[in-house]
XYZ file of C-alpha atoms in Angstrom:
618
model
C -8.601 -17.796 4.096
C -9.096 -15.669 0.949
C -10.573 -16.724 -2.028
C -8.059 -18.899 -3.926
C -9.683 -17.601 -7.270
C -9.339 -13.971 -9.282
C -12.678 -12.810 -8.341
C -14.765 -11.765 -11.380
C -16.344 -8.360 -12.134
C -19.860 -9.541 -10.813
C -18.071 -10.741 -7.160
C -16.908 -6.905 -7.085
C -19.907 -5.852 -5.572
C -20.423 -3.137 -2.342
C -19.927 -5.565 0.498
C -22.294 -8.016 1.494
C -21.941 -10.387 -1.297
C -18.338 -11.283 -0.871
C -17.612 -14.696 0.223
C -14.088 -13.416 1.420
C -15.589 -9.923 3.734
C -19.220 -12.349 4.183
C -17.657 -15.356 5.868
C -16.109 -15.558 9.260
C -12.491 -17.100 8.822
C -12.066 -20.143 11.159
C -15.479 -21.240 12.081
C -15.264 -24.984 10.510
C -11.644 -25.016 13.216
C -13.912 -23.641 15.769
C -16.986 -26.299 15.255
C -14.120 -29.164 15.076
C -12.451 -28.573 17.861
C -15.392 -27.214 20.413
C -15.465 -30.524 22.203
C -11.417 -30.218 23.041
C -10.477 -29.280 26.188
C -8.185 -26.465 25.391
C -7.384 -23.082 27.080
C -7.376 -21.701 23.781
C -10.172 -21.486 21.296
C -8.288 -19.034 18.696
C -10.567 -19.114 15.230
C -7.610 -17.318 13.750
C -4.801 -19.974 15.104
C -4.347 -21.557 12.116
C -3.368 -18.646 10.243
C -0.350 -17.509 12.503
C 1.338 -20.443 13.614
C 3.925 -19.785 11.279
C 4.822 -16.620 13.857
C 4.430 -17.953 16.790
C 8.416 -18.051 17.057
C 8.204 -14.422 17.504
C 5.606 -14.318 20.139
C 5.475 -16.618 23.128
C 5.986 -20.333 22.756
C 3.144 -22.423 22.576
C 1.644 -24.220 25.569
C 2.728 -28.142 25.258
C -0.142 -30.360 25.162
C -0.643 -32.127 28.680
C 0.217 -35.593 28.195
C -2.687 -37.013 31.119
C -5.255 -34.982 30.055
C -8.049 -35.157 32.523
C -11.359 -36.682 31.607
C -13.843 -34.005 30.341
C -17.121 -33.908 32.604
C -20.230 -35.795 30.636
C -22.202 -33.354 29.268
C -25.365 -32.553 30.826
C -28.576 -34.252 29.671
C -30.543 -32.284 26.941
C -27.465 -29.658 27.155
C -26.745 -28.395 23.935
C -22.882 -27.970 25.084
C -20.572 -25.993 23.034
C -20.825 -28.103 19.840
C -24.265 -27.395 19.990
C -23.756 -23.985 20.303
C -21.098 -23.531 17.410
C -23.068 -25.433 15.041
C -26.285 -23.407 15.518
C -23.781 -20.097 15.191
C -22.625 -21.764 11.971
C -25.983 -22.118 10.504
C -27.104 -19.130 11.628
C -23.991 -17.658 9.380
C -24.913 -20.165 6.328
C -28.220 -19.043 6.258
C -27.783 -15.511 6.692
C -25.176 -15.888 3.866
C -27.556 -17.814 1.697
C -30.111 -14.905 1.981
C -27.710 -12.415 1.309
C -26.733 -13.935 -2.084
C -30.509 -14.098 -2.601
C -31.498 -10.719 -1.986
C -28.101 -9.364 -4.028
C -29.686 -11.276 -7.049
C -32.658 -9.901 -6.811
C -31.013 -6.577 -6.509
C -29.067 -7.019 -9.658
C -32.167 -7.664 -11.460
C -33.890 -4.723 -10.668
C -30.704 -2.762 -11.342
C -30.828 -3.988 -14.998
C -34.194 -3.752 -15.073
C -34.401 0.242 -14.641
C -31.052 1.225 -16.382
C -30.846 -2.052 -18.787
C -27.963 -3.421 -20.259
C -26.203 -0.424 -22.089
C -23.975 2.098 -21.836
C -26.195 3.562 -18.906
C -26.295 0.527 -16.889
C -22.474 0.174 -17.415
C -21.712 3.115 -16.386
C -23.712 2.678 -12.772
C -21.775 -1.067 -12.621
C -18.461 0.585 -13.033
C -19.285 2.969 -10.412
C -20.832 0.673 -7.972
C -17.736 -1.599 -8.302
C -15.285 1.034 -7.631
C -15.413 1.863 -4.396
C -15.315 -2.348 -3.198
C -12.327 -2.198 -5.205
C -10.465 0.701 -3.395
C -11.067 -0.712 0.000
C -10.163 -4.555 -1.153
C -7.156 -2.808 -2.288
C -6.444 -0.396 0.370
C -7.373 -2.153 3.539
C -9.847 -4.859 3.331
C -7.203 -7.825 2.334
C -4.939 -7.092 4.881
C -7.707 -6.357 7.712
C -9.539 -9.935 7.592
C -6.208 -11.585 7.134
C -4.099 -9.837 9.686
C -6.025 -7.541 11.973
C -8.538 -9.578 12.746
C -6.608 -12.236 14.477
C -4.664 -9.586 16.206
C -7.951 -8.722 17.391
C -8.985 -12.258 18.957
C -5.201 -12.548 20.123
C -5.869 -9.284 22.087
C -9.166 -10.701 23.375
C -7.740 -13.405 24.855
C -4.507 -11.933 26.296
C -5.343 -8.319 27.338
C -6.313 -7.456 30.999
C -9.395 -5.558 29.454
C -10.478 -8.246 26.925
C -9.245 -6.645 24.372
C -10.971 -3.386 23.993
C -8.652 -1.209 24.188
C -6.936 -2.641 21.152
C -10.625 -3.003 19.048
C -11.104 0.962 19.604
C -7.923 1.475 18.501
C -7.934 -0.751 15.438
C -11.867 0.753 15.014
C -10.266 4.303 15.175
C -7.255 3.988 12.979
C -9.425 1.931 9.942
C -11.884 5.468 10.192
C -9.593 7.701 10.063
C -7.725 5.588 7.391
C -11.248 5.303 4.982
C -12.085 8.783 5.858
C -8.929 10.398 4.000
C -9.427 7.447 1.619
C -12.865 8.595 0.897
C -12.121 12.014 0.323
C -9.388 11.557 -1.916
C -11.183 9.104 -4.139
C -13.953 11.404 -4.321
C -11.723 14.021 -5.547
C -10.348 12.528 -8.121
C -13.112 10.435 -9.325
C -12.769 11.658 -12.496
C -9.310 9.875 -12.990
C -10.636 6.492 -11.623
C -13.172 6.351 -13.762
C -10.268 7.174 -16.736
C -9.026 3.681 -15.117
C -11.844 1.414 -15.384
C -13.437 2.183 -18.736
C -11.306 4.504 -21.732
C -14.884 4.116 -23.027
C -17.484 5.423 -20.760
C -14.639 8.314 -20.002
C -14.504 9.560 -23.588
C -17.799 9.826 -23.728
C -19.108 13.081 -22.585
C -22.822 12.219 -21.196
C -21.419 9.036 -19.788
C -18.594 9.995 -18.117
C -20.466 12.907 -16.702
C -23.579 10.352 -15.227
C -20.171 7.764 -13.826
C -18.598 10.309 -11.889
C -21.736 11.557 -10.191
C -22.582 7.859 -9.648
C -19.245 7.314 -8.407
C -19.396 10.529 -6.298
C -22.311 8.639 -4.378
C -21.072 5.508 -4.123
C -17.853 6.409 -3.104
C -18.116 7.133 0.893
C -19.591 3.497 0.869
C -15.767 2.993 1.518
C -15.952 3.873 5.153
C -18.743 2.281 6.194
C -17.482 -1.241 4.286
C -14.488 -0.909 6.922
C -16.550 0.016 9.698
C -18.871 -2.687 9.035
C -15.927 -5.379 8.671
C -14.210 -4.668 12.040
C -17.664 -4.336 14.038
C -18.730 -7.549 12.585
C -15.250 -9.356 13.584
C -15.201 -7.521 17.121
C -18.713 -9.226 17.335
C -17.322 -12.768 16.069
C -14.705 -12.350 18.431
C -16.967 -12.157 21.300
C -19.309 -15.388 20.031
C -21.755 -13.263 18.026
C -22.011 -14.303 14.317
C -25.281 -14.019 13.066
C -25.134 -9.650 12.857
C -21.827 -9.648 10.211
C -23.828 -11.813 7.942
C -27.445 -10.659 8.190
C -27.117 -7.035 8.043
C -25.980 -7.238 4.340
C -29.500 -8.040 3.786
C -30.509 -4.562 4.591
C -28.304 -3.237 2.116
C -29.727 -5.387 -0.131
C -33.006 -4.665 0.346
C -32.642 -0.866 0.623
C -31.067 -0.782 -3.014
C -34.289 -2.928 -3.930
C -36.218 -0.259 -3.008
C -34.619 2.666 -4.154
C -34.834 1.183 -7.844
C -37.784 -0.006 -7.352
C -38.787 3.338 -6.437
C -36.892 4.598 -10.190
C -38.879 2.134 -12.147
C -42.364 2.898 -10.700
C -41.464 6.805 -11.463
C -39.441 6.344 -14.683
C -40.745 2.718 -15.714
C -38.271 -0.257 -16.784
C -35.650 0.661 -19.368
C -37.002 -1.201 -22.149
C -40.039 0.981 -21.789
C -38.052 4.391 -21.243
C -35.053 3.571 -23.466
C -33.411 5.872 -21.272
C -29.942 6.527 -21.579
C -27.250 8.459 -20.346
C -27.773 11.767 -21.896
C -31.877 11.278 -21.357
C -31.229 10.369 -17.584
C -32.953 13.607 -15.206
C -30.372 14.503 -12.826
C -33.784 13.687 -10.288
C -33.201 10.048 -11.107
C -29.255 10.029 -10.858
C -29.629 11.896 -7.179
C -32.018 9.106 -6.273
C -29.792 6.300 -7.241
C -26.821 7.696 -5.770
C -28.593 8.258 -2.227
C -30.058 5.053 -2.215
C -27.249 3.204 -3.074
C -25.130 5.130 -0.491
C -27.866 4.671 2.245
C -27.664 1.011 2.190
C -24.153 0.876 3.432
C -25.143 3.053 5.857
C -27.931 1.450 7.078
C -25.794 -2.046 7.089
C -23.024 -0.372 9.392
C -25.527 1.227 11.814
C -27.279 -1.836 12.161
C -24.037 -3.368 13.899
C -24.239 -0.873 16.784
C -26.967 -2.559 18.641
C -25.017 -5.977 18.884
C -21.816 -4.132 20.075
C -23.810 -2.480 22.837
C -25.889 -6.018 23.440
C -22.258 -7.270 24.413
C -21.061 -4.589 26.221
C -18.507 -3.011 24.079
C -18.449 0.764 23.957
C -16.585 2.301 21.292
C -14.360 5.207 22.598
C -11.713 6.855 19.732
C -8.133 6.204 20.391
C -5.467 7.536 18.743
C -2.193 5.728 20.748
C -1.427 3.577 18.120
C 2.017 3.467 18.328
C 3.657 0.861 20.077
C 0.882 -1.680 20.391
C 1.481 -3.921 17.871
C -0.702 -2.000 14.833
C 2.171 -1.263 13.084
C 3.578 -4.386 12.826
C 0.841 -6.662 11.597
C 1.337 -4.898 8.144
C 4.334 -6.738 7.052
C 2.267 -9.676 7.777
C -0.077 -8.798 4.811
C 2.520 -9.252 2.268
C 0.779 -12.085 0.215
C -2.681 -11.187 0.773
C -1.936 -7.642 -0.775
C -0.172 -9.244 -3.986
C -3.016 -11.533 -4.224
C -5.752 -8.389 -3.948
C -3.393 -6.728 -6.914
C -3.251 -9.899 -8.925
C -7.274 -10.000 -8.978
C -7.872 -6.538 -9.400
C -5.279 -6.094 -12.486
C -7.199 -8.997 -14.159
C -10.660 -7.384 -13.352
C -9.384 -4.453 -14.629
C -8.422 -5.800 -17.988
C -11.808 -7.568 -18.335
C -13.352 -3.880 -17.580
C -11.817 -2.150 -19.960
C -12.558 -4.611 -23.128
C -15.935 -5.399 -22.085
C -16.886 -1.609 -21.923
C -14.997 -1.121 -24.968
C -16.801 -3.952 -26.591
C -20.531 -2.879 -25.786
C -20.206 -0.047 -26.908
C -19.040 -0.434 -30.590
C -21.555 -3.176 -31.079
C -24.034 -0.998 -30.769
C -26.331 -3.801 -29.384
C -27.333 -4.098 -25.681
C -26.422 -6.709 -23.405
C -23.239 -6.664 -24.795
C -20.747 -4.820 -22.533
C -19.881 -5.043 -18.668
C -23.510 -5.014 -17.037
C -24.514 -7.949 -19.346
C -20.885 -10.068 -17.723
C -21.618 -9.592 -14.564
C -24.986 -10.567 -14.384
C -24.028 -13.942 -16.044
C -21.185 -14.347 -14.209
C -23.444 -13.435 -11.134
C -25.394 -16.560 -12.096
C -23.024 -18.931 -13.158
C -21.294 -18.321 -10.229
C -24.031 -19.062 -7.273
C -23.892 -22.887 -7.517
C -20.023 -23.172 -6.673
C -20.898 -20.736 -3.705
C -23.816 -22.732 -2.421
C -22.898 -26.579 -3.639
C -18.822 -26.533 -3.288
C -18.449 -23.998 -0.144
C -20.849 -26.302 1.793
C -19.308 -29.566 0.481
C -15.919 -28.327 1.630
C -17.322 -26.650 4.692
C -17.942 -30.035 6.423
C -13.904 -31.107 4.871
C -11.933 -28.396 5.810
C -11.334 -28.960 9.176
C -10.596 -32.604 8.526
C -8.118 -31.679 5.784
C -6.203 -28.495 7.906
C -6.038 -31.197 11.371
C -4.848 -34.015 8.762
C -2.466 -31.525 7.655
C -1.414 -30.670 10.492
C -0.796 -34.272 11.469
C 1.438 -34.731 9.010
C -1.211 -37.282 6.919
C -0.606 -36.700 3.273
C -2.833 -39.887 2.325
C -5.717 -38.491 4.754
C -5.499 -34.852 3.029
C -5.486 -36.694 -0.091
C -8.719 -38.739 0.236
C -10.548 -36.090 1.911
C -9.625 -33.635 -1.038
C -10.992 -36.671 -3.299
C -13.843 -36.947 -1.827
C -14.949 -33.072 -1.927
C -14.097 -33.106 -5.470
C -16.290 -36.082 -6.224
C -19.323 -35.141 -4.154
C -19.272 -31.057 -5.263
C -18.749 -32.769 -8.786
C -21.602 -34.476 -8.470
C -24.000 -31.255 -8.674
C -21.729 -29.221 -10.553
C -21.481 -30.976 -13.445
C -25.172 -30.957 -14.258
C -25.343 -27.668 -13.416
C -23.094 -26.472 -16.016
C -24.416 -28.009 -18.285
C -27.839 -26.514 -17.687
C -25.974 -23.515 -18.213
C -24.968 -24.481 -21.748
C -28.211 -25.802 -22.614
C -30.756 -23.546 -21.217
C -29.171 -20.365 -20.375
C -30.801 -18.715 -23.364
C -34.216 -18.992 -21.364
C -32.527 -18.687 -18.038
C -30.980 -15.397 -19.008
C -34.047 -14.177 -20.990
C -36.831 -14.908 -18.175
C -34.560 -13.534 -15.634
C -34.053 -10.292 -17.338
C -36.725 -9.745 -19.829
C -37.412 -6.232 -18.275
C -34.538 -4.779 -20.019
C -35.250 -5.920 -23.578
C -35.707 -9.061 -24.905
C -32.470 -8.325 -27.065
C -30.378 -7.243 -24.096
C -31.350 -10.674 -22.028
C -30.574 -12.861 -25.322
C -27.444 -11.457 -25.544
C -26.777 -12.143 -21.335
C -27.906 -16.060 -22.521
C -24.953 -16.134 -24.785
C -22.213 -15.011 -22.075
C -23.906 -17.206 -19.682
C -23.589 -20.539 -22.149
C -20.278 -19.298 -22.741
C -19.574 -19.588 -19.070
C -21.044 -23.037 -18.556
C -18.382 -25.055 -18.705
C -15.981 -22.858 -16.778
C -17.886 -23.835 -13.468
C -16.063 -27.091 -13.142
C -12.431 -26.080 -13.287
C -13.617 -22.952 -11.231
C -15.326 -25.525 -9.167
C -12.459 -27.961 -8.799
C -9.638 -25.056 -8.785
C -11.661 -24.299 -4.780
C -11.131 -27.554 -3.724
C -7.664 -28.438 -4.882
C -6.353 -25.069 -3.253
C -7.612 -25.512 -0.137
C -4.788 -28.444 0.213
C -2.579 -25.695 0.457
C -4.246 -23.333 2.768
C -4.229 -26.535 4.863
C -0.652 -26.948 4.845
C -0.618 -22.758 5.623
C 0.934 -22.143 2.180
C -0.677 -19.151 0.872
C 2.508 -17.965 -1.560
C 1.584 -20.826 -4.086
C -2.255 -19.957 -4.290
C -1.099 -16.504 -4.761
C 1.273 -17.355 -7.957
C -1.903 -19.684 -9.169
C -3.759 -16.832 -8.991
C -0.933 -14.967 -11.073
C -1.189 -17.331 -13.738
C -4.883 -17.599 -13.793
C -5.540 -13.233 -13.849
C -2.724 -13.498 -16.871
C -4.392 -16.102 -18.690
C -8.070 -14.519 -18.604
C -6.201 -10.884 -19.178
C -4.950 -12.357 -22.808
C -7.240 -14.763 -23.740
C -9.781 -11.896 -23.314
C -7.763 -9.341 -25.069
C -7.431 -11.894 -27.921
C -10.870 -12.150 -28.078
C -11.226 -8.531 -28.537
C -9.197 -8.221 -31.233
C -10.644 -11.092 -33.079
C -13.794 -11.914 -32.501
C -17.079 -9.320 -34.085
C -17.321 -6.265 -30.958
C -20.983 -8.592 -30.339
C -19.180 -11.268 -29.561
C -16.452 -10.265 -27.743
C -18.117 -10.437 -24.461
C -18.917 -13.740 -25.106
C -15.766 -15.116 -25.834
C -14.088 -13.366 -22.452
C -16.954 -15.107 -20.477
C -15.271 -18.489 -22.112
C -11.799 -17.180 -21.526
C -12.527 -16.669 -17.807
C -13.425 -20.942 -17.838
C -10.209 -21.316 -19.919
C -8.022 -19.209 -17.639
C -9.414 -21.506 -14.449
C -8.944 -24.608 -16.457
C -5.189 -23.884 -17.006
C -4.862 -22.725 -13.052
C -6.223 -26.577 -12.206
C -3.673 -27.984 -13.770
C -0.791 -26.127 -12.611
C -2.529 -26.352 -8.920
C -3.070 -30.133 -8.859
C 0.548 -31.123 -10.027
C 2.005 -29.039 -7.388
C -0.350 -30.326 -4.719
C 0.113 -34.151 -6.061
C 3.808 -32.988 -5.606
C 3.236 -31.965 -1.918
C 1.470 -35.410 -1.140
C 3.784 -37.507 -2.180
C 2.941 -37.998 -5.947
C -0.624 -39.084 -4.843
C -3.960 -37.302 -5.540
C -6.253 -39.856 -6.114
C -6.166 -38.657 -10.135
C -7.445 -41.859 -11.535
C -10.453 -41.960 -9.195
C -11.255 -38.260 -9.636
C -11.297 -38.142 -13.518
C -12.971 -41.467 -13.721
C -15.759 -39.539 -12.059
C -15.742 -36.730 -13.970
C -15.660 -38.422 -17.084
C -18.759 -40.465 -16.129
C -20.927 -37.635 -15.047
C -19.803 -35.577 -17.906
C -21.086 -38.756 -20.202
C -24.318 -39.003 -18.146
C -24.670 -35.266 -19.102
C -23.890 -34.768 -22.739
C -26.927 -36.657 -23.858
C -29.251 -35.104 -21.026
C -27.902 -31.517 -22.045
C -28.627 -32.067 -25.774
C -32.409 -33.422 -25.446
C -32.791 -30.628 -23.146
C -31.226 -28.342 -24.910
C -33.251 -29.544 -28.224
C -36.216 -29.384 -26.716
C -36.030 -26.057 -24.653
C -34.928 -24.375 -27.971
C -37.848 -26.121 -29.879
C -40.466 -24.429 -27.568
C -38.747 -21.229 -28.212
C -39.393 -21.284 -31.842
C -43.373 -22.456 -31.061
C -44.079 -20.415 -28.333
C -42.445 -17.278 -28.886
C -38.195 -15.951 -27.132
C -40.057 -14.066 -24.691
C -40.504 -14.510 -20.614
C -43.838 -17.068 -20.684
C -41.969 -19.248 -23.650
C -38.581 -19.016 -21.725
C -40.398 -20.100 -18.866
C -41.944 -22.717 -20.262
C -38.582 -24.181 -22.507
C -36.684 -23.538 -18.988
C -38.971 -26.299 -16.922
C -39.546 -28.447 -19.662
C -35.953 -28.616 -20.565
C -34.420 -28.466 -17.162
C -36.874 -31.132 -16.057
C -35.890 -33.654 -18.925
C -31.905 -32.997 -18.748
C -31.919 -33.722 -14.936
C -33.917 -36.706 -15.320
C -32.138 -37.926 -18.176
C -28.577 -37.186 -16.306
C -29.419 -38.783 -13.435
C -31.070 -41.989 -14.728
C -28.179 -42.055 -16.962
C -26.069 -41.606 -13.379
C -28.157 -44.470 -12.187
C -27.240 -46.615 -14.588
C -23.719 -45.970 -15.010
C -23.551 -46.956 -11.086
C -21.440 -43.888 -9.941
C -21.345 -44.195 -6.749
C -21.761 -40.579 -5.674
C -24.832 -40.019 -7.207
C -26.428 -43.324 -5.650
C -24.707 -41.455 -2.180
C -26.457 -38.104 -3.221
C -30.432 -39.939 -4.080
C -29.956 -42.065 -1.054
C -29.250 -38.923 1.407
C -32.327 -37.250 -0.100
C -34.591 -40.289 0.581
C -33.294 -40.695 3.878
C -34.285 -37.245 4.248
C -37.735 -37.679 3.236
C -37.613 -40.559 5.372
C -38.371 -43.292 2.026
């Protein structure tokens, strides 16, 4: 399924670091239900059995199944054999996100936190934008499971169809390309009045843009070679290769800082930036897509599959899978009307403070790090649920969906909690040793936005969960009006903030809007969910948890906090005294919070120390 959430600026990134174009839809169904005898192992099933009525019926289950063969001894089976797919995936994922960090630090690190380093964000995030837009909703949601359905049905295994569908998306991203390139200009006009108006800097985002846009058609490419692959059992290619990307665009920049040096030794800017340096940029950042789509071709021949272009589309089923993209596409709009708002005003708002770390750049890269523990803690937490929760669903078991939602609520909780309020406490020093190399001013000011974020993480945390209830009931209409209300929310409370608040504080106070926004989405999801169930969502438990952590972690977050910012003033606000507040602190707010835990007896955090001794085997 799509993200339930409005993706932020910072989750705009060339693909690769996308959860929803990173992660193969269906695996959890597929690890679940490996040791079932069935004829049909369709990842994508759960996602069209609201058409089956147009198709042909579904088989009806045999009601004397036979008894499945004992597995041979030391055989890994087909459970074995999903779940090693799986990890391959998570850990391939997991590196990904890794590498992409690392890549936004060195991308601060040579252009800073300005109006220069805006202006290379905004261009960077265009052209993921244009294809999320364009074609990449509808293509994981729709196409894709065409493509297994074809697999499994067609004489040839489906080939026919995946040249086809390969064709059409080139030709589609090819006249996409070019007509974004040509009127660059004008897109740029749409995602910052700011940068546009101003001469040098709308001159360096278009030629940025003009680089970055063709990354377009190898996104695409890259998407429907990577699900062809899933199709046929491969997984680990779609999510690896993103790490060349990754580590391509380290180099290049790496490469611009050992010519040019970090910005807060250059102070370049974008009327002092050599047209050398832009070129260098631009090619490096278009290479990496490039690189990441040709990388594919050797598992597509490793399977067989040879790609020949076909251009019979008509009247085999291409045309009509695009009605079927209805939702998806006014859920891409909904997020990308809400980015678009944050763009604008964050721009807007760096520049007329005149101090760096103020504007877009300086969002996304907290955002970037506020965000990676709900990608890492809740997606694995509800990894392990989700199958449990769709086939309870499916069952007809509100009081099974309902504990199992409970339950990933409590144990993601159990992380998340501390985590954000590490944020609020230390994300001065987190912020400042992470990007130091643009200016100790310019990673301050990224502290700030990040604090302001904290707190956010839980609603964002919990909103994942609680939407996944309806994804397991194969209602994707009500995540997508959530996800109206939550855009809207962070649209105004942002634009409120930009008329009130000082321009150096504007950024901040959208980074606590976006929190805000997600805590007001929570509660309209969870009554309508505890509506679907029966009245029933286990509230009592859940907040009683909450609560508890959140009171194990308001003490542990102020001595930290206290004491991190006390080293600051002896030691000095720069890397080695951010380091040094950032262990001590961090060390002393998660032992406080979790003796604190310990002795309030919540019973998920006793779970949580008594899996990790297990695992240490104490």
């Amino acid at each position: 399924t799509p993200p339930p959430e409005p993706a932020g600026p910072s989750r705009h990134l060339p693909y690769g670091d996308r959860p929803a174009t990173t992660q193969f839809v269906g695996v959890d169904d597929l690890v679940t239900r490996a040791s079932d005898d069935r004829q049909e192992p369709d990842a994508f099933a759960h996602l069209f059995r609201d058409q089956e009525g147009s198709g042909k019926p579904p088989v009806p289950p045999q009601s004397e199944p036979a008894p499945a063969p004992a597995p041979a001894k030391g055989g890994g089976g087909k459970v074995s054999g999903l779940l090693k797919s799986s990890a391959v995936m998570a850990a391939g994922t997991l590196v990904s996100r890794l590498t992409g960090f690392v890549r936004s630090l060195v991308i601060t690190a040579a252009l800073g936190a300005a109006m220069l380093g805006d202006s290379f964000t905004i261009a960077y995030t265009l052209p993921t934008m244009i294809y999320i837009l364009t074609v990449g909703g509808g293509l994981n949601s729709v196409f894709v499971p065409q493509l297994v359905r074809a697999m499994k049905d067609d004489e040839d295994g489906g080939e026919a169809f995946a040249n086809r569908l390969l064709t059409l998306v080139m030709v589609a991203l090819g006249l996409i390309v070019a007509a974004a390139v040509l009127v660059a200009p004008v897109l740029i006009q749409l995602m910052s009045s700011t940068i546009a108006d101003d001469v040098a800097a709308n001159s360096v985002a278009v030629t940025f843009a003009r680089y970055c846009l063709p990354t377009i058609f190898f996104m695409g490419v890259h998407v429907v070679m990577g699900q062809i692959l899933n199709a046929r059992g491969k997984f680990g290619a779609m999510m690896w290769t993103p790490v060349l990307n990754n580590i391509v665009m380290i180099i290049t920049f790496g490469l611009f800082i050992w010519v040019y040096g970090t910005s807060a030794e250059s102070r370049m800017g974008v009327d002092t930036i050599p047209a050398e340096g832009v070129r260098l940029l631009g090619i490096g950042t278009l290479l990496g897509l490039v690189v990441q789509a040709l990388a594919m071709i050797p598992y597509l021949r490793e399977t067989g599959f040879r790609f020949r272009p076909r251009f019979d589309w008509k009247g085999h089923g291409l045309g009509k899978t695009v009605k079927l993209a209805k939702w998806t596409v006014l859920f891409v709009l909904a997020n990308q009307a809400g980015v678009l708002v944050v763009t604008q005003l964050a721009t807007a708002a760096g520049t007329a403070s005149g101090h760096d770390g103020t504007g877009f750049l300086a969002y996304s890269n907290a955002q970037l790090i506020w965000g990676m523990p709900q990608a890492i803690i809740t997606v694995s937490v509800m990894a392990a649920l989700l199958p449990r929760i769709s086939r309870a669903a499916h069952d007809n078991d509100p009081g099974a969906v309902r504990d199992d939602i409970s339950q990933g609520l409590r144990n993601s909780a159990v992380a998340i909690v501390p985590v954000a309020f590490t944020f609020l406490a230390l994300g001065l020093p987190m912020a400042t040793l992470l990007y130091a190399s643009s200016g100790i001013e310019a990673a301050r000011s990224m502290g700030f936005i990040l604090m302001a974020f904290a707190l956010g993480l839980i609603p964002y945390s919990v909103q994942y969960v609680v939407l996944r209830g309806f994804y397991a009931y194969e209602d994707t209409r009500t995540p997508f009006y959530n996800t109206v209300i939550v855009a809207a929310v962070n649209a105004a409370a942002s634009a409120l903030c930009y008329v009130v608040l000082p321009a150096r504080w504007a950024v901040v106070g959208m980074a606590f809007s976006y929190g805000l926004a997600y805590a007001v989405g929570v509660g309209v999801a969870w009554r309508r969910l505890r509506n679907r169930l029966g009245g029933d969502l286990d509230g009592a438990h859940i907040v009683r948890t909450y609560a508890r952590l959140c009171m194990a972690a308001v003490p542990a977050a102020l001595v930290g906090g206290a004491v991190g910012f006390g080293i600051l003033e002896l030691v000095g606000t720069g890397a080695f005294g951010s380091l040094v507040a950032l262990i001590c602190g961090g060390v002393l707010l998660l032992g406080i919070f979790f003796v604190a835990a310990k002795k309030m007896r919540i019973e998920e955090v006793n779970g949580l120390v008594g899996m990790v001794r297990g695992r240490l085997g104490r």
